[in-house]
């Protein structure tokens, strides 16, 4: 497999190099296994229908700034390893249009070859909630495993691991080994060309309506100049509208019932700030301050449904 090496010195150059590929960080999306990106969203981005936000998020900034700390801790915790940063080089397999920018490499005298190290950071709260199972064991998200496998393939590494830096009152590093499943890479080399064929043809993959709402809204903003559509042949839309009306009515009724319950609890407390129930639960009602803030003006689409006109008698 041919692998191209593209050196870069700026973030802009790095973004330009990776724009032509499915990168390791989102490769799980084309397998339907990414936590944050769907295949439909990735298709819209790579088709040029939406622009990738170049802004560095707070989480991305945290990861960038703490990467050196994670690698230093890795070197200290694994003193027999030789750890080195990945450097400013973007790697890509042009045959599949898959690319990656490895965080670091490591040499472990206890096993052959060179390893690739994927650095991740998270808060201690998120770590407890999302990275551990009920037994307390660390469970690696599949999309991160896919990322490490792509990096290993493009670098020719013989093993891979994730160095997870957990940020809380202190810094804790967890080293998680990644099995290099050949089947995942095989699936990627099959799915990536099919994905790029969809980009070329303009045919999107199926949207996940539970996750792709923002992408769909961004793709199709209201166009006042567009002519009204005739959707009278769509047999599914009436059922959707009926379901929407039912859920809206139920939500309204639930809101009214919650308000009534709140009022009854307030009356029973009669001004007390705390009360204990027979089952051990404690109710508190205290004053909470909210800082003054100004909501910025914004424009956003709103869906409204007009009732059908009744036929004249």
Coordinates of C-alpha atoms in Angstrom, one line a residue:
X1 CA 0.0 0.0 0.0
X2 CA 1.4 3.4 -1.0
X3 CA 1.5 5.9 1.8
X4 CA 2.1 9.6 1.1
X5 CA 3.9 11.8 3.7
X6 CA 2.8 15.5 3.7
X7 CA 4.8 17.8 6.1
X8 CA 3.0 20.8 7.5
X9 CA 4.0 23.8 9.6
X10 CA 0.6 25.5 10.2
X11 CA -2.9 24.4 11.3
X12 CA -4.3 25.7 8.0
X13 CA -1.9 23.6 6.0
X14 CA -2.8 20.5 8.1
X15 CA -6.5 21.1 7.6
X16 CA -6.0 21.5 3.8
X17 CA -4.1 18.3 3.6
X18 CA -6.7 16.2 5.4
X19 CA -9.7 17.7 3.6
X20 CA -9.2 15.2 0.7
X21 CA -9.5 12.2 2.9
X22 CA -11.5 10.3 5.5
X23 CA -9.2 10.9 8.5
X24 CA -8.6 8.4 11.3
X25 CA -10.4 10.6 13.8
X26 CA -13.7 10.2 11.9
X27 CA -13.1 6.9 10.1
X28 CA -15.5 5.2 12.5
X29 CA -18.3 7.3 11.0
X30 CA -18.3 5.3 7.7
X31 CA -18.6 2.2 9.8
X32 CA -21.6 3.6 11.7
X33 CA -19.4 3.5 14.9
X34 CA -18.5 7.1 15.7
X35 CA -19.8 8.8 18.8
X36 CA -19.9 12.3 17.4
X37 CA -20.0 12.1 13.6
X38 CA -22.4 10.3 11.4
X39 CA -21.8 9.1 7.8
X40 CA -24.4 11.6 6.6
X41 CA -22.7 14.5 8.3
X42 CA -19.3 13.4 7.0
X43 CA -20.7 13.1 3.5
X44 CA -22.1 16.6 3.7
X45 CA -18.7 18.0 4.8
X46 CA -16.7 16.1 2.2
X47 CA -19.2 17.1 -0.5
X48 CA -18.5 20.7 0.2
X49 CA -22.2 21.3 1.1
X50 CA -21.1 22.3 4.6
X51 CA -17.8 23.8 5.7
X52 CA -15.9 22.2 8.5
X53 CA -15.6 24.6 11.4
X54 CA -11.8 25.4 11.7
X55 CA -12.3 26.8 15.2
X56 CA -10.5 24.9 17.9
X57 CA -13.0 23.9 20.5
X58 CA -12.2 24.0 24.3
X59 CA -11.9 20.2 24.3
X60 CA -9.5 20.3 21.3
X61 CA -7.4 23.0 22.9
X62 CA -7.2 21.0 26.2
X63 CA -6.1 18.0 24.3
X64 CA -3.5 19.9 22.3
X65 CA -2.1 21.6 25.4
X66 CA -2.0 18.5 27.5
X67 CA -0.6 16.2 24.8
X68 CA 3.0 16.8 25.9
X69 CA 2.1 16.2 29.5
X70 CA 0.5 12.9 28.6
X71 CA 3.6 11.8 26.6
X72 CA 5.9 12.8 29.5
X73 CA 3.8 10.8 32.0
X74 CA 3.8 7.9 29.6
X75 CA 7.6 8.0 29.4
X76 CA 7.7 8.1 33.2
X77 CA 5.2 5.3 33.7
X78 CA 6.9 3.1 31.1
X79 CA 10.6 3.9 31.7
X80 CA 11.7 1.1 29.4
X81 CA 9.8 2.6 26.4
X82 CA 11.3 5.1 24.1
X83 CA 8.5 7.6 23.3
X84 CA 8.6 10.3 20.7
X85 CA 6.1 12.8 19.3
X86 CA 4.6 12.1 15.9
X87 CA 5.8 15.4 14.4
X88 CA 4.1 17.6 11.9
X89 CA 3.5 15.0 9.2
X90 CA 0.2 14.0 7.7
X91 CA 0.0 10.4 6.3
X92 CA -2.5 9.3 3.7
X93 CA -3.3 6.2 1.6
X94 CA -4.3 7.7 -1.8
X95 CA -5.8 4.5 -3.0
X96 CA -8.5 4.6 -0.3
X97 CA -8.3 8.3 0.5
X98 CA -7.8 7.6 4.2
X99 CA -5.4 9.7 6.3
X100 CA -4.0 10.2 9.8
X101 CA -1.8 12.4 11.9
X102 CA -0.4 10.1 14.6
X103 CA 0.2 11.7 18.0
X104 CA 3.3 9.7 19.0
X105 CA 5.3 6.5 18.5
X106 CA 6.9 4.2 21.0
X107 CA 9.5 1.5 21.1
X108 CA 8.9 -1.2 23.7
X109 CA 11.8 -3.6 24.2
X110 CA 9.4 -6.3 25.3
X111 CA 7.8 -6.6 21.9
X112 CA 8.9 -6.3 18.2
X113 CA 8.5 -3.3 16.0
X114 CA 7.3 0.2 16.7
X115 CA 4.0 1.1 18.3
X116 CA 1.7 4.0 17.6
X117 CA 0.3 6.0 20.6
X118 CA -3.0 7.8 20.4
X119 CA -3.3 10.5 23.1
X120 CA -6.8 11.3 24.5
X121 CA -7.8 13.6 27.4
X122 CA -11.0 13.6 29.4
X123 CA -12.4 14.9 32.7
X124 CA -12.6 12.6 35.7
X125 CA -16.5 13.0 35.6
X126 CA -16.7 11.9 31.9
X127 CA -14.2 9.1 32.6
X128 CA -16.4 7.6 35.3
X129 CA -19.5 8.0 33.2
X130 CA -18.4 7.0 29.8
X131 CA -15.1 5.1 30.0
X132 CA -15.9 2.5 32.7
X133 CA -18.5 -0.3 32.7
X134 CA -20.6 -1.5 35.6
X135 CA -17.7 -3.6 36.9
X136 CA -15.3 -0.6 36.8
X137 CA -13.3 -1.9 33.9
X138 CA -12.2 0.6 31.2
X139 CA -14.1 0.2 28.0
X140 CA -12.5 1.9 24.9
X141 CA -15.0 3.5 22.5
X142 CA -14.9 1.7 19.2
X143 CA -14.3 4.9 17.2
X144 CA -11.1 5.5 19.1
X145 CA -10.0 1.9 18.4
X146 CA -10.7 2.5 14.7
X147 CA -8.6 5.6 14.8
X148 CA -5.6 3.8 16.4
X149 CA -5.9 0.9 13.9
X150 CA -5.8 3.4 10.9
X151 CA -2.8 5.1 12.3
X152 CA -1.0 1.8 12.9
X153 CA -1.7 0.7 9.3
X154 CA -0.5 4.0 7.7
X155 CA 2.7 4.0 9.8
X156 CA 3.4 0.3 9.6
X157 CA 3.3 0.0 13.4
X158 CA 3.1 -3.5 14.8
X159 CA 1.1 -2.5 17.9
X160 CA -1.0 0.4 19.2
X161 CA -2.2 1.9 22.4
X162 CA -4.2 4.8 23.7
X163 CA -2.7 7.0 26.4
X164 CA -5.8 8.4 28.2
X165 CA -5.1 11.4 30.4
X166 CA -7.8 11.9 33.0
X167 CA -8.0 15.5 34.3
X168 CA -9.4 16.1 37.8
X169 CA -7.8 17.3 41.0
X170 CA -4.7 15.7 39.6
X171 CA -3.6 13.9 36.4
X172 CA -4.0 10.2 35.9
X173 CA -2.8 8.3 32.9
X174 CA -4.3 5.1 31.7
X175 CA -2.6 3.1 28.9
X176 CA -5.0 0.9 26.9
X177 CA -3.8 -1.6 24.4
X178 CA -5.5 -1.7 21.0
X179 CA -5.8 -5.1 19.2
X180 CA -5.0 -4.5 15.5
X181 CA -8.0 -6.3 14.1
X182 CA -7.4 -6.8 10.4
X183 CA -11.1 -7.0 9.8
X184 CA -11.7 -3.4 10.7
X185 CA -9.0 -2.2 8.3
X186 CA -10.5 -4.4 5.6
X187 CA -13.9 -3.0 6.1
X188 CA -12.5 0.5 6.0
X189 CA -10.8 -0.1 2.7
X190 CA -14.1 -1.4 1.3
X191 CA -16.3 1.3 2.8
X192 CA -14.0 4.3 2.0
X193 CA -14.2 4.0 -1.8
X194 CA -17.9 3.5 -1.6
X195 CA -18.2 6.6 0.5
X196 CA -16.1 8.7 -1.9
X197 CA -18.3 7.3 -4.8
X198 CA -21.3 8.7 -3.0
X199 CA -19.6 12.1 -2.6
X200 CA -18.8 12.1 -6.4
X201 CA -22.4 11.1 -7.3
X202 CA -24.1 13.4 -4.9
X203 CA -26.0 10.5 -3.4
X204 CA -26.0 10.8 0.4
X205 CA -26.0 7.8 2.8
X206 CA -29.2 7.4 4.9
X207 CA -29.5 10.1 7.5
X208 CA -29.9 9.2 11.1
X209 CA -32.8 11.6 12.0
X210 CA -32.1 11.2 15.7
X211 CA -28.5 12.5 15.3
X212 CA -28.5 14.4 12.0
X213 CA -31.0 17.1 12.9
X214 CA -28.5 20.0 13.0
X215 CA -26.8 18.8 9.8
X216 CA -30.1 18.6 7.9
X217 CA -31.2 22.0 9.2
X218 CA -27.8 23.5 8.0
X219 CA -28.1 21.8 4.6
X220 CA -31.6 23.2 3.9
X221 CA -32.2 26.6 5.4
X222 CA -35.6 28.1 4.5
X223 CA -35.6 29.6 1.0
X224 CA -38.3 32.3 0.6
X225 CA -37.8 32.2 -3.1
X226 CA -38.5 28.5 -3.4
X227 CA -41.9 27.4 -4.8
X228 CA -44.1 25.3 -2.4
X229 CA -43.7 21.6 -2.8
X230 CA -46.5 19.1 -3.6
X231 CA -46.0 16.3 -1.1
X232 CA -49.4 14.9 -1.5
X233 CA -47.9 11.7 -2.7
X234 CA -45.9 11.2 0.5
X235 CA -47.8 8.6 2.5
X236 CA -45.5 8.8 5.5
X237 CA -45.7 12.5 6.2
X238 CA -49.3 12.5 7.5
X239 CA -48.4 9.8 10.1
X240 CA -45.3 11.9 11.1
X241 CA -47.5 15.0 11.6
X242 CA -50.0 13.0 13.6
X243 CA -47.2 11.6 15.8
X244 CA -45.8 15.1 16.3
X245 CA -49.2 16.5 17.3
X246 CA -49.6 13.6 19.8
X247 CA -46.2 14.1 21.4
X248 CA -46.7 17.9 21.6
X249 CA -50.0 17.5 23.3
X250 CA -48.5 15.0 25.7
X251 CA -45.6 17.3 26.4
X252 CA -47.9 20.2 27.1
X253 CA -50.0 18.1 29.5
X254 CA -46.9 16.8 31.2
X255 CA -45.7 20.4 31.7
X256 CA -49.0 21.4 33.2
X257 CA -49.0 18.4 35.5
X258 CA -45.4 19.2 36.6
X259 CA -46.3 22.8 37.4
X260 CA -49.3 21.6 39.5
X261 CA -47.1 19.1 41.4
X262 CA -44.5 21.9 42.0
X263 CA -47.3 24.1 43.4
X264 CA -48.6 21.3 45.7
X265 CA -45.1 20.6 47.1
X266 CA -44.5 24.3 47.7
X267 CA -47.7 24.5 49.6
X268 CA -46.8 21.5 51.8
X269 CA -43.4 22.9 52.6
X270 CA -45.1 26.2 53.6
X271 CA -41.8 28.2 53.5
X272 CA -39.6 25.5 55.0
X273 CA -36.3 25.0 53.1
X274 CA -36.1 21.3 53.8
X275 CA -38.4 18.3 54.7
X276 CA -37.8 14.6 55.2
X277 CA -40.1 11.9 54.0
X278 CA -40.8 8.5 55.6
X279 CA -38.9 6.7 52.8
X280 CA -35.8 8.7 53.6
X281 CA -36.0 11.1 50.7
X282 CA -35.3 14.8 51.5
X283 CA -37.0 17.7 49.7
X284 CA -35.3 21.1 49.6
X285 CA -36.5 24.4 48.4
X286 CA -34.0 27.2 48.5
X287 CA -33.3 30.5 46.7
X288 CA -30.9 30.3 43.8
X289 CA -29.4 33.4 42.1
X290 CA -29.1 33.6 38.3
X291 CA -26.6 36.1 36.9
X292 CA -28.0 38.7 34.5
X293 CA -27.2 37.9 30.9
X294 CA -28.2 39.1 27.4
X295 CA -29.4 36.7 24.8
X296 CA -27.9 37.5 21.4
X297 CA -30.2 38.1 18.5
X298 CA -30.5 35.1 16.2
X299 CA -32.5 33.8 13.3
X300 CA -33.6 30.2 13.1
X301 CA -36.2 28.1 11.2
X302 CA -39.5 27.2 12.9
X303 CA -41.9 24.5 11.7
X304 CA -45.6 25.1 12.1
X305 CA -48.5 23.0 10.9
X306 CA -51.7 24.6 9.5
X307 CA -54.9 22.6 9.7
X308 CA -56.3 21.4 6.4
X309 CA -59.1 23.5 5.0
X310 CA -62.5 22.0 5.4
X311 CA -64.4 21.4 2.2
X312 CA -67.3 23.6 1.5
X313 CA -70.7 22.1 2.3

